[in-house]
């Protein structure tokens, strides 16, 4: 089945820097979701996007649902050490939900 | 305020053994899901359920069976474990499909020797 291409695979940034990651697919999705996973825990939903072109913020996080419905991006502004973790995108259509392989974020104080 | 609870958290099995992973949710969600997570890959859906007494296959169902006898519980069974089933298994639940976000448990780390 189709997979989501998430990039970059990993990022090493300095505290205070902005972060951007994205997810692309060859297929259309009706919903895009962004999750964060910390060691030993399950993914936690950060942002859900339901309409093409939608731009949604959650604190320092901003995500957009691409116009083509085949991509989405997540930005984190002014990163802090607790932003460390793996960020996953997920695309949802009908009864099919696909996840990206994740972006591992490391923030150096 | 438990949300989604998975048991056990860790398990080591020998090839050919069987076991059942339990998922329980206290949010009265209709939908429940079982995923596996392998290094370098995103979560992949094994089976899901749209309500009590119903189950359906996901992306990677082979080698697994599931049951949803009660609305709050979703069981994942391995009848004859294989090393390829070594993974971290996550259960999730949601009010509905489509635009409804899923709530995840903390995972079960399963090793098959």
CSV table of C-alpha atoms in Angstrom, one decimal:
chain,number,residue,atom,x,y,z
A,1,UNK,CA,0.0,0.0,0.0
A,2,UNK,CA,1.0,3.6,-0.3
A,3,UNK,CA,3.4,5.0,2.3
A,4,UNK,CA,4.0,8.5,3.4
A,5,UNK,CA,7.4,10.1,2.8
A,6,UNK,CA,8.3,12.0,5.8
A,7,UNK,CA,11.4,14.2,5.9
A,8,UNK,CA,13.9,14.9,7.3
A,9,UNK,CA,14.5,11.6,9.1
A,10,UNK,CA,16.3,13.4,11.9
A,11,UNK,CA,17.2,16.9,13.0
A,12,UNK,CA,19.7,18.2,15.5
A,13,UNK,CA,19.0,21.8,16.3
A,14,UNK,CA,19.9,24.4,18.9
A,15,UNK,CA,17.4,25.6,21.5
A,16,UNK,CA,15.5,28.6,20.1
A,17,UNK,CA,15.7,27.6,16.5
A,18,UNK,CA,12.7,27.0,14.3
A,19,UNK,CA,12.0,23.5,12.9
A,20,UNK,CA,10.2,22.5,9.8
A,21,UNK,CA,9.3,18.9,8.6
A,22,UNK,CA,7.0,17.6,5.9
A,23,UNK,CA,5.1,14.7,4.7
A,24,UNK,CA,4.2,13.8,1.1
A,25,UNK,CA,2.2,11.1,-0.6
A,26,UNK,CA,1.3,9.9,-4.0
A,27,UNK,CA,-2.3,9.5,-2.9
A,28,UNK,CA,-4.9,12.0,-1.7
A,29,UNK,CA,-5.9,12.0,2.0
A,30,UNK,CA,-9.0,13.6,3.6
A,31,UNK,CA,-7.3,14.3,6.9
A,32,UNK,CA,-3.8,14.9,8.0
A,33,UNK,CA,-2.6,14.4,11.5
A,34,UNK,CA,0.6,15.1,13.3
A,35,UNK,CA,1.7,13.1,16.4
A,36,UNK,CA,4.6,13.3,18.8
A,37,UNK,CA,6.0,10.2,20.5
A,38,UNK,CA,8.4,10.2,23.4
A,39,UNK,CA,10.4,7.1,24.6
A,40,UNK,CA,8.3,4.4,26.1
A,41,UNK,CA,5.0,6.1,25.3
A,42,UNK,CA,2.4,6.0,22.5
A,43,UNK,CA,2.0,8.8,20.0
A,44,UNK,CA,0.1,11.8,21.2
A,45,UNK,CA,-2.0,13.9,18.8
A,46,UNK,CA,-0.6,17.4,18.2
A,47,UNK,CA,-2.6,18.8,15.4
A,48,UNK,CA,-5.4,17.6,13.1
A,49,UNK,CA,-6.2,19.1,9.7
A,50,UNK,CA,-9.5,18.5,7.9
A,51,UNK,CA,-9.5,20.7,4.9
A,52,UNK,CA,-7.2,21.3,2.0
A,53,UNK,CA,-5.3,24.6,2.5
A,54,UNK,CA,-6.1,24.6,6.2
A,55,UNK,CA,-3.5,26.2,8.5
A,56,UNK,CA,-3.8,25.3,12.2
A,57,UNK,CA,-1.7,26.3,15.2
A,58,UNK,CA,-1.3,24.8,18.6
A,59,UNK,CA,1.0,27.0,20.7
A,60,UNK,CA,4.4,27.1,19.0
A,61,UNK,CA,3.3,24.4,16.5
A,62,UNK,CA,1.8,25.2,13.1
A,63,UNK,CA,0.7,22.7,10.5
A,64,UNK,CA,-0.8,23.0,7.1
A,65,UNK,CA,-2.9,20.7,4.9
A,66,UNK,CA,-1.5,21.0,1.4
A,67,UNK,CA,-3.7,22.3,-1.4
A,68,UNK,CA,-3.2,19.1,-3.5
A,69,UNK,CA,-4.3,17.0,-0.4
A,70,UNK,CA,-1.1,15.0,-0.9
A,71,UNK,CA,1.2,16.7,1.5
A,72,UNK,CA,1.4,18.5,4.9
A,73,UNK,CA,4.0,20.3,6.9
A,74,UNK,CA,4.6,21.0,10.6
A,75,UNK,CA,6.6,23.9,11.9
A,76,UNK,CA,7.8,24.3,15.5
A,77,UNK,CA,8.9,27.8,16.4
A,78,UNK,CA,11.5,28.7,19.1
A,79,UNK,CA,12.3,25.1,20.0
A,80,UNK,CA,12.8,24.1,23.6
A,81,UNK,CA,14.4,21.0,25.1
A,82,UNK,CA,11.1,19.3,25.8
A,83,UNK,CA,10.3,19.3,22.1
A,84,UNK,CA,12.7,16.3,21.8
A,85,UNK,CA,10.9,13.3,20.4
A,86,UNK,CA,9.8,11.6,17.2
A,87,UNK,CA,7.2,13.4,15.2
A,88,UNK,CA,4.9,11.4,12.9
A,89,UNK,CA,2.6,12.5,10.2
A,90,UNK,CA,-0.5,10.4,9.3
A,91,UNK,CA,-2.9,10.6,6.4
A,92,UNK,CA,-6.4,9.3,6.7
A,93,UNK,CA,-8.9,8.5,4.0
A,94,UNK,CA,-12.0,6.3,4.4
A,95,UNK,CA,-10.9,3.3,6.4
A,96,UNK,CA,-7.2,3.7,5.5
A,97,UNK,CA,-4.7,5.4,7.8
A,98,UNK,CA,-1.0,5.6,6.9
A,99,UNK,CA,1.9,6.9,8.9
A,100,UNK,CA,5.2,8.4,7.9
A,101,UNK,CA,8.4,6.9,9.3
A,102,UNK,CA,8.9,9.8,11.7
A,103,UNK,CA,11.3,12.7,12.2
A,104,UNK,CA,13.5,12.3,15.2
A,105,UNK,CA,14.1,15.8,16.8
A,106,UNK,CA,17.0,16.5,19.1
A,107,UNK,CA,17.3,19.9,20.7
A,108,UNK,CA,20.6,21.0,22.2
A,109,UNK,CA,20.3,23.4,25.1
B,1,UNK,CA,-8.4,9.1,33.8
B,2,UNK,CA,-6.6,6.1,32.3
B,3,UNK,CA,-7.5,6.5,28.6
B,4,UNK,CA,-6.1,3.5,26.7
B,5,UNK,CA,-4.3,0.9,28.8
B,6,UNK,CA,-2.3,-2.0,27.3
B,7,UNK,CA,-1.1,-5.1,29.1
B,8,UNK,CA,1.5,-6.5,29.3
B,9,UNK,CA,4.1,-3.8,28.7
B,10,UNK,CA,6.8,-6.3,27.9
B,11,UNK,CA,6.9,-9.9,26.9
B,12,UNK,CA,9.4,-12.4,25.5
B,13,UNK,CA,8.2,-15.4,23.7
B,14,UNK,CA,9.7,-18.4,22.0
B,15,UNK,CA,8.9,-19.2,18.4
B,16,UNK,CA,5.7,-21.1,18.1
B,17,UNK,CA,4.2,-19.9,21.4
B,18,UNK,CA,0.9,-18.1,21.6
B,19,UNK,CA,-0.2,-15.1,23.5
B,20,UNK,CA,-2.9,-12.4,23.8
B,21,UNK,CA,-2.3,-8.7,24.2
B,22,UNK,CA,-5.1,-6.8,25.9
B,23,UNK,CA,-6.2,-3.3,25.2
B,24,UNK,CA,-8.8,-1.5,27.4
B,25,UNK,CA,-10.2,2.0,26.9
B,26,UNK,CA,-12.5,4.0,29.3
B,27,UNK,CA,-13.6,6.7,26.9
B,28,UNK,CA,-16.6,4.9,25.5
B,29,UNK,CA,-15.0,4.9,22.0
B,30,UNK,CA,-16.6,2.9,19.2
B,31,UNK,CA,-13.4,2.4,17.2
B,32,UNK,CA,-10.4,0.5,18.3
B,33,UNK,CA,-7.1,-0.4,16.5
B,34,UNK,CA,-4.0,-2.4,16.8
B,35,UNK,CA,-0.8,-1.2,15.2
B,36,UNK,CA,2.8,-2.5,15.1
B,37,UNK,CA,5.8,-0.2,15.1
B,38,UNK,CA,9.1,-1.3,13.7
B,39,UNK,CA,12.4,0.6,13.6
B,40,UNK,CA,12.6,3.1,10.7
B,41,UNK,CA,9.0,2.6,9.8
B,42,UNK,CA,5.7,4.3,10.6
B,43,UNK,CA,3.0,2.5,12.5
B,44,UNK,CA,1.2,-0.1,10.4
B,45,UNK,CA,-2.4,-1.1,11.1
B,46,UNK,CA,-2.9,-4.7,11.9
B,47,UNK,CA,-6.7,-5.0,12.6
B,48,UNK,CA,-9.4,-2.6,13.7
B,49,UNK,CA,-12.9,-2.7,15.0
B,50,UNK,CA,-15.8,-0.3,14.3
B,51,UNK,CA,-17.8,-1.5,17.3
B,52,UNK,CA,-18.5,-4.3,19.7
B,53,UNK,CA,-18.5,-7.7,18.0
B,54,UNK,CA,-16.9,-6.4,14.8
B,55,UNK,CA,-13.4,-6.7,13.4
B,56,UNK,CA,-11.7,-5.9,10.1
B,57,UNK,CA,-8.3,-6.4,8.6
B,58,UNK,CA,-5.8,-3.6,8.3
B,59,UNK,CA,-2.6,-3.3,6.3
B,60,UNK,CA,-0.6,-6.2,7.9
B,61,UNK,CA,-3.2,-8.7,9.4
B,62,UNK,CA,-1.4,-12.0,8.6
B,63,UNK,CA,-0.4,-14.0,11.7
B,64,UNK,CA,-2.7,-12.1,14.0
B,65,UNK,CA,-6.3,-12.5,15.2
B,66,UNK,CA,-8.5,-10.1,17.1
B,67,UNK,CA,-11.7,-10.1,19.1
B,68,UNK,CA,-13.9,-7.3,20.4
B,69,UNK,CA,-16.4,-9.1,22.8
B,70,UNK,CA,-16.8,-6.0,24.9
B,71,UNK,CA,-16.9,-2.4,23.7
B,72,UNK,CA,-14.1,-1.3,26.0
B,73,UNK,CA,-11.7,-4.2,25.2
B,74,UNK,CA,-9.8,-5.2,22.1
B,75,UNK,CA,-7.7,-8.3,22.1
B,76,UNK,CA,-4.8,-9.1,19.8
B,77,UNK,CA,-3.8,-12.7,19.5
B,78,UNK,CA,-0.7,-14.4,18.1
B,79,UNK,CA,-1.5,-18.1,17.6
B,80,UNK,CA,2.1,-19.2,16.7
B,81,UNK,CA,4.6,-16.5,17.3
B,82,UNK,CA,7.4,-15.9,14.7
B,83,UNK,CA,10.6,-13.8,15.0
B,84,UNK,CA,9.2,-11.4,12.3
B,85,UNK,CA,6.5,-10.5,14.8
B,86,UNK,CA,9.1,-8.9,17.2
B,87,UNK,CA,7.8,-5.4,17.4
B,88,UNK,CA,6.2,-2.7,19.6
B,89,UNK,CA,2.4,-3.0,19.5
B,90,UNK,CA,0.2,-0.1,20.0
B,91,UNK,CA,-3.5,0.0,20.6
B,92,UNK,CA,-5.6,3.1,19.9
B,93,UNK,CA,-9.2,4.1,20.1
B,94,UNK,CA,-11.4,6.9,18.7
B,95,UNK,CA,-15.0,8.0,18.6
B,96,UNK,CA,-15.3,7.4,15.0
B,97,UNK,CA,-13.3,7.0,11.8
B,98,UNK,CA,-12.8,9.8,9.3
B,99,UNK,CA,-11.9,13.0,11.0
B,100,UNK,CA,-11.8,11.5,14.5
B,101,UNK,CA,-8.3,11.5,16.0
B,102,UNK,CA,-7.0,8.4,17.8
B,103,UNK,CA,-5.8,8.1,21.4
B,104,UNK,CA,-2.9,5.7,21.8
B,105,UNK,CA,-1.8,3.4,24.6
B,106,UNK,CA,1.8,3.3,25.8
B,107,UNK,CA,2.7,0.1,23.8
B,108,UNK,CA,3.6,-3.5,24.4
B,109,UNK,CA,7.2,-4.5,23.5
B,110,UNK,CA,7.2,-8.0,22.3
B,111,UNK,CA,10.3,-10.1,21.5
B,112,UNK,CA,10.1,-13.5,19.8
B,113,UNK,CA,13.2,-15.6,20.1
